[in-house]
Tab-separated table of C-alpha atoms and ligand atoms in Angstrom:
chain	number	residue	atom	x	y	z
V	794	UNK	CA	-37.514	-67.794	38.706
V	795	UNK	CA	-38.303	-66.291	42.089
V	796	UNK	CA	-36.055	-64.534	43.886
V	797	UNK	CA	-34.629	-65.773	47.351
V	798	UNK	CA	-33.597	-64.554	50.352
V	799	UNK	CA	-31.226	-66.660	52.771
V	800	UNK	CA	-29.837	-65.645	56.226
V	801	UNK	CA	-27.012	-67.648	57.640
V	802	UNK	CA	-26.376	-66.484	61.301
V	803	UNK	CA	-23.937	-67.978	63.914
V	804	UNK	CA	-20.755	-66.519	66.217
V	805	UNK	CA	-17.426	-65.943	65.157
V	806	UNK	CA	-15.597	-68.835	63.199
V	807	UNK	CA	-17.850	-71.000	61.786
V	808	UNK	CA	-17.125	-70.250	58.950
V	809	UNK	CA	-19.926	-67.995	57.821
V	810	UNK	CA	-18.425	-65.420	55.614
V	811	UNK	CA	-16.829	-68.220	53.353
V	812	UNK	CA	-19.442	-70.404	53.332
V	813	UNK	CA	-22.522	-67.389	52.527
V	814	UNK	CA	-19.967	-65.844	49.869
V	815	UNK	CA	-19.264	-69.166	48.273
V	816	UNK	CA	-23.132	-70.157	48.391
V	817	UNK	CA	-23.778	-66.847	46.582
V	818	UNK	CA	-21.247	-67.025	43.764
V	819	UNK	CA	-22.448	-70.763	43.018
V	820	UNK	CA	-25.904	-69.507	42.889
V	821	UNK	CA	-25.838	-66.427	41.236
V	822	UNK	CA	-26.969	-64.382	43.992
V	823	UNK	CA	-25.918	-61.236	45.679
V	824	UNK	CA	-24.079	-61.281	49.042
V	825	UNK	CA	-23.799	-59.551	52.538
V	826	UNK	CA	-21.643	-59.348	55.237
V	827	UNK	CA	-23.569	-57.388	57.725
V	828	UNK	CA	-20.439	-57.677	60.252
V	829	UNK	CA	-18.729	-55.630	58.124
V	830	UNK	CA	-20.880	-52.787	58.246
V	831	UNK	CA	-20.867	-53.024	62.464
V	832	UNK	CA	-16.992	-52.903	61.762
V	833	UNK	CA	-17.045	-49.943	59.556
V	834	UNK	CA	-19.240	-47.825	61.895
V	835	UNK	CA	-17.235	-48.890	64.658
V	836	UNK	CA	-13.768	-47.696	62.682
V	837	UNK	CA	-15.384	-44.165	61.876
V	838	UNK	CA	-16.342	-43.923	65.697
V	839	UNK	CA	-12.875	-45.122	66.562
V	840	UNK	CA	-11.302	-42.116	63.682
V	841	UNK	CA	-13.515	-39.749	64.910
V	842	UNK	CA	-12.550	-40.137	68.365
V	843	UNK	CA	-15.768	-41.003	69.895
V	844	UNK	CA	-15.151	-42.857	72.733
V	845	UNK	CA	-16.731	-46.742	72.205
V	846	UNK	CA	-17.349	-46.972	75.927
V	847	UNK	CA	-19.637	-44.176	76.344
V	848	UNK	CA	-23.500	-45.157	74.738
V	849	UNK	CA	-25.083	-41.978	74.727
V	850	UNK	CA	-21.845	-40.679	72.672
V	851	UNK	CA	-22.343	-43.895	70.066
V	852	UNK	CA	-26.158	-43.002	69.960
V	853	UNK	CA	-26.140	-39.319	69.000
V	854	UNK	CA	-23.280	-39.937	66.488
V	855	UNK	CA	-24.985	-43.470	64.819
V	856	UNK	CA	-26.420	-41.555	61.817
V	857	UNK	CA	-23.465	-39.519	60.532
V	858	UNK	CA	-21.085	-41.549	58.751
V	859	UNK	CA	-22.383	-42.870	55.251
V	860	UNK	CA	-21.960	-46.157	55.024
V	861	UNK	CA	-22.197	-48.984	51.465
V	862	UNK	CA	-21.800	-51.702	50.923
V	863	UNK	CA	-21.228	-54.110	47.257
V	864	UNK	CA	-23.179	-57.374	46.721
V	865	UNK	CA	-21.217	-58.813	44.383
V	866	UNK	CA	-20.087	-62.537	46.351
V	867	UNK	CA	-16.900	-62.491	44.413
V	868	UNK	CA	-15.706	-58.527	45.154
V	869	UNK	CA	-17.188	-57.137	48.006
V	870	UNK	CA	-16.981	-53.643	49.117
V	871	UNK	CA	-17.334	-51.765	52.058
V	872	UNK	CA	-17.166	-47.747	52.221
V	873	UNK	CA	-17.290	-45.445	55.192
V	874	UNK	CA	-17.742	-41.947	53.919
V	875	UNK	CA	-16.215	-42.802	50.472
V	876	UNK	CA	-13.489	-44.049	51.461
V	877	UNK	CA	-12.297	-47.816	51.483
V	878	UNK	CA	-12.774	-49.083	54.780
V	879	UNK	CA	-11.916	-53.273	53.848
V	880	UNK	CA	-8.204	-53.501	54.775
V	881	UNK	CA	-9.232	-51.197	58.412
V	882	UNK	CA	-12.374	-53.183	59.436
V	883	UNK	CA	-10.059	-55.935	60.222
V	884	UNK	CA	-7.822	-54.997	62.435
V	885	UNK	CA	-7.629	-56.187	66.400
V	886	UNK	CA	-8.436	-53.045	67.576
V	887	UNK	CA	-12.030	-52.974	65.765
V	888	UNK	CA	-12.575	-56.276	66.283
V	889	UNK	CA	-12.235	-55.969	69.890
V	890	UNK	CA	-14.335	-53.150	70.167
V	891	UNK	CA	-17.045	-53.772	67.481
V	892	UNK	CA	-19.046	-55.751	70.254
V	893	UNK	CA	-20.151	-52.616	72.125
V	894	UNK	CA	-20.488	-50.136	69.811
V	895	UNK	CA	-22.891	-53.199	68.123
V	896	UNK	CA	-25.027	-53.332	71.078
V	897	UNK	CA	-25.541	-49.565	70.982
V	898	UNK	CA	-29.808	-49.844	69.954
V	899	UNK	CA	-29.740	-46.992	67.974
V	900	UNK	CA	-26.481	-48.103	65.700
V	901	UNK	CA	-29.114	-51.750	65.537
V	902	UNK	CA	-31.932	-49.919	64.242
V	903	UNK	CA	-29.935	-47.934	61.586
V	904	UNK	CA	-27.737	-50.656	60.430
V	905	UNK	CA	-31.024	-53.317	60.212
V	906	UNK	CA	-33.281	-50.417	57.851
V	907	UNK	CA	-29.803	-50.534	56.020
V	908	UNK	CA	-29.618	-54.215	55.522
V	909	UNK	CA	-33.084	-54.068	55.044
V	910	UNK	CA	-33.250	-51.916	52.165
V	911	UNK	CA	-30.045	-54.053	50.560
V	912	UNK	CA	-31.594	-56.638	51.133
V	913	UNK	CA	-35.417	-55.907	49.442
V	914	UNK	CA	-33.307	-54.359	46.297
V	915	UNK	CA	-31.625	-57.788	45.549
V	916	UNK	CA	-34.932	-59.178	45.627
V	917	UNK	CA	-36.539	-57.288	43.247
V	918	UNK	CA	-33.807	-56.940	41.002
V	919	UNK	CA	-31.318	-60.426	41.345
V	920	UNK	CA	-32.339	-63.413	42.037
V	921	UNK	CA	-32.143	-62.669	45.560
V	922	UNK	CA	-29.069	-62.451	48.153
V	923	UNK	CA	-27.913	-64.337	50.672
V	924	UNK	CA	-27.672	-62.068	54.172
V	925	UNK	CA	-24.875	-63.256	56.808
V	926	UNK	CA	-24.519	-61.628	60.428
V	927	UNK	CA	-25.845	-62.614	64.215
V	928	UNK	CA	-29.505	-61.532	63.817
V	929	UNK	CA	-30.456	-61.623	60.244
V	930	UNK	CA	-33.095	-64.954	60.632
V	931	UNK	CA	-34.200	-63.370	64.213
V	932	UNK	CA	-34.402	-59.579	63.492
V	933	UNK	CA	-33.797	-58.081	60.160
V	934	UNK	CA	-35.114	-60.532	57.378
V	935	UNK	CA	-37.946	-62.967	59.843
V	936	UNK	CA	-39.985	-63.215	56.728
V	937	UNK	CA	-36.318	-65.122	54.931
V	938	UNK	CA	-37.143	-67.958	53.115
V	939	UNK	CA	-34.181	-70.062	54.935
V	940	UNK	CA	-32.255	-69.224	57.714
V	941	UNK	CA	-29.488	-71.188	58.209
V	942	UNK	CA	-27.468	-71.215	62.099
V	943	UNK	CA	-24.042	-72.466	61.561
V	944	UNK	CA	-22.203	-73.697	65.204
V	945	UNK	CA	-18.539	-75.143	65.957
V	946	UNK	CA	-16.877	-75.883	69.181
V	947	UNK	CA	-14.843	-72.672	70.144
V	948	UNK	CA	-11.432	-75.092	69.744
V	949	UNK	CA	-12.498	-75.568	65.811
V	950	UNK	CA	-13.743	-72.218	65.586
V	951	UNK	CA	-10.552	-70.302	67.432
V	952	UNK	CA	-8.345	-72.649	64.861
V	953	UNK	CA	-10.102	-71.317	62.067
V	954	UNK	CA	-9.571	-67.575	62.948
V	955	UNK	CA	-5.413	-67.866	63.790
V	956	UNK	CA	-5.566	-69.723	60.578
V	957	UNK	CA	-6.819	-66.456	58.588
V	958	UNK	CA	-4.480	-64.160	60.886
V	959	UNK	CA	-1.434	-65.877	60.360
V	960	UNK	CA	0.943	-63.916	59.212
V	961	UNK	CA	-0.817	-60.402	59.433
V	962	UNK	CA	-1.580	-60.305	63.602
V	963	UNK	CA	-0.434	-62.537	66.690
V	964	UNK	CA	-1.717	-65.796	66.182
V	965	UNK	CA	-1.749	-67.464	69.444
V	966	UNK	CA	-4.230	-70.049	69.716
V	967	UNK	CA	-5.454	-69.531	73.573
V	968	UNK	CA	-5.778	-66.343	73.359
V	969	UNK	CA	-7.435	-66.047	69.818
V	970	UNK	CA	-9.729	-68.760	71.729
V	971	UNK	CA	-10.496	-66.198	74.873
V	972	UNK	CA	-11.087	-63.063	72.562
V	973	UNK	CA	-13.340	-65.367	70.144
V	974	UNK	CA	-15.353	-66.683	73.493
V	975	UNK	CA	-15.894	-63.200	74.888
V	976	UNK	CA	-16.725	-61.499	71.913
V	977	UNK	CA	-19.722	-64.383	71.188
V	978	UNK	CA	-20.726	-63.801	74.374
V	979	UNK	CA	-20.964	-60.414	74.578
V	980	UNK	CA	-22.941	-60.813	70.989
V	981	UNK	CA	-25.261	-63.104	72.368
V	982	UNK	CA	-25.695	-61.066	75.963
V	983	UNK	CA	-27.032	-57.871	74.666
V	984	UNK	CA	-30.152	-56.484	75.110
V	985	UNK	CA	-30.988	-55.360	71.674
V	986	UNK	CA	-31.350	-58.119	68.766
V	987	UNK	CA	-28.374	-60.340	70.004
V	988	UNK	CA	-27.084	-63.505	68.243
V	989	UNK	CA	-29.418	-65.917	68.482
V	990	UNK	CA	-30.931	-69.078	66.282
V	991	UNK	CA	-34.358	-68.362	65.171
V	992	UNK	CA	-36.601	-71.287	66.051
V	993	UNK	CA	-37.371	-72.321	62.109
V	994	UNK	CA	-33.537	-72.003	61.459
V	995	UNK	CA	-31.623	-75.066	60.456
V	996	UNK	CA	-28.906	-75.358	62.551
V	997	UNK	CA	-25.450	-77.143	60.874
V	998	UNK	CA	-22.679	-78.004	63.183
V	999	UNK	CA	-19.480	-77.353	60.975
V	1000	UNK	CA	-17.308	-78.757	63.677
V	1001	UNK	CA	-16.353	-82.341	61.615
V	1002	UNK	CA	-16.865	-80.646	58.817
V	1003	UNK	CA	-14.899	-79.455	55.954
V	1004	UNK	CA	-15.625	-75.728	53.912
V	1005	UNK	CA	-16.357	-78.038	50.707
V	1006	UNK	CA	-19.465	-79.582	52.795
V	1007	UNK	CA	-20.621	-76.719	54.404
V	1008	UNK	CA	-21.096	-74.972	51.000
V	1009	UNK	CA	-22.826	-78.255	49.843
V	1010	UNK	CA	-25.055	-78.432	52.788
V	1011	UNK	CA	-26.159	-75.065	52.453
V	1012	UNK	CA	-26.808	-74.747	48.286
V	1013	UNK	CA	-28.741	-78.594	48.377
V	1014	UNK	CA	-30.972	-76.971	51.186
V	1015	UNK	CA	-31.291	-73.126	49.377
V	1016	UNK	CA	-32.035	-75.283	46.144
V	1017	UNK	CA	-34.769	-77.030	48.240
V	1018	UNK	CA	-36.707	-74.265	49.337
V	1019	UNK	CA	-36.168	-72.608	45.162
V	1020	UNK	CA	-37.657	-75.889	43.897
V	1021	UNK	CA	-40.676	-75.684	46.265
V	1022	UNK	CA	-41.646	-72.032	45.764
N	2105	DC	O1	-19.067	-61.305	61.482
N	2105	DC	P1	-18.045	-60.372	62.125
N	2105	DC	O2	-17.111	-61.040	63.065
N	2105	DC	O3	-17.331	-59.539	61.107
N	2105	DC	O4	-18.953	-59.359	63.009
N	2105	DC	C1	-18.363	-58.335	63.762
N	2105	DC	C2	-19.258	-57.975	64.922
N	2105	DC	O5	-20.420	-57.301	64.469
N	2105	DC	C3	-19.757	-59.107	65.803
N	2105	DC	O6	-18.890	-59.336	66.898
N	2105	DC	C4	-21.099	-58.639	66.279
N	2105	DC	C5	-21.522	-57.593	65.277
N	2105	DC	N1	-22.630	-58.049	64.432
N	2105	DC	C6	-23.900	-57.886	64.922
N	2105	DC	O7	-24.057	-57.429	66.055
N	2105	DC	N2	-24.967	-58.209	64.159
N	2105	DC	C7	-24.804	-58.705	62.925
N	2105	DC	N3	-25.869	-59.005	62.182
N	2105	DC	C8	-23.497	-58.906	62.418
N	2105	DC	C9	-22.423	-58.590	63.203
């Protein structure tokens, strides 16, 4: 069988991650989460003390830390320099500051030849991998062979995220809301490869619907496009 390549795009909490790992798993493919690797360099800027507000500062350092990530759907890793970098990537303080050190160009053009070169080693090797992020369907993988743009209103989307925070950060719904809204917009305001829908991406409002049907959606229309290559 041919080998596939899927990019499922869209802003924070629609439900992306679970849905493109879950996709994956059932499928046999390889997965990745190219947020996380925009998290991780933006934790080794934070550790190194490079300060995320100054460009030219993000720019020169972009190509020093070494950065990997696993494609296995059901164990994914990330590593910055070696070391573990899953349980920091998550925290509020990266998360609020992964937008600008994302929008840096030359942190985009090293992060997309990484992806890239994930990405073209799955093919050749698995049965292909299914790519999540902002610009995957847009910028890094154009040539996919489905690109998938998942939406939600920012009420379902901001319930989603205090749902996966509870318990570890503040989960306050309005303001989970205001940080989700700023960040997407932020995302989707840069100059350099922003989030976007490419136009031959189908888009799937997960608003009404549940994690079970999102994962459906998506493997009926991946098995689609298998069955007619
Ligand atoms: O998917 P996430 O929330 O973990 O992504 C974190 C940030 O990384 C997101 O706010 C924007 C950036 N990002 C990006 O610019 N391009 C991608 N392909 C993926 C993520």
């Amino acid at each position: 069988m041919e080998s596939v390549i899927v990019a499922i795009d869209g802003p924070s909490g629609t439900g992306k991650s679970s849905t493109s790992k879950a996709v994956a798993a059932e499928l046999g493919l390889s997965y990745l989460d190219t947020g996380a690797q925009y998290r991780a360099i933006t934790w080794w800027m934070i550790s190194n003390g490079i300060d995320v507000d100054d460009p030219a500062a993000i720019a020169s350092a972009s190509g020093k830390p070494v950065i990997e990530s696993g494609t296995d759907p059901a164990a994914p890793t990330i590593t910055v320099d070696g070391l573990d970098a899953s349980g920091p990537i998550r925290t509020q303080e990266v998360t609020s500051k992964v937008s600008a050190v994302s929008a840096v160009p030359e942190v985009r053009a090293r992060i997309t030849e990484l992806q890239r070169t994930i990405a073209s080693a799955a093919a050749k090797v698995a049965k292909g991998i299914v790519v999540e992020g902002r610009d995957i369907g847009t910028t890094v993988l154009p040539g996919a062979d489905l690109k998938i743009f998942l939406t939600a209103s920012a009420e379902a989307r901001a319930a989603r995220r205090s749902g996966e925070l509870k318990g570890k950060e503040a989960t306050d719904l309005a303001a989970t809301r205001e940080a989700l809204v700023k960040r997407d917009a932020a995302d989707a305001g840069r100059k350099t490869s922003p989030l976007a829908k490419a136009d031959d991406a189908v888009e799937v409002d997960t608003t009404e619907l549940t994690l079970s049907q999102v994962i459906e959606c998506v493997v009926a229309l991946v098995e689609e496009k298998r069955a007619a290559k």
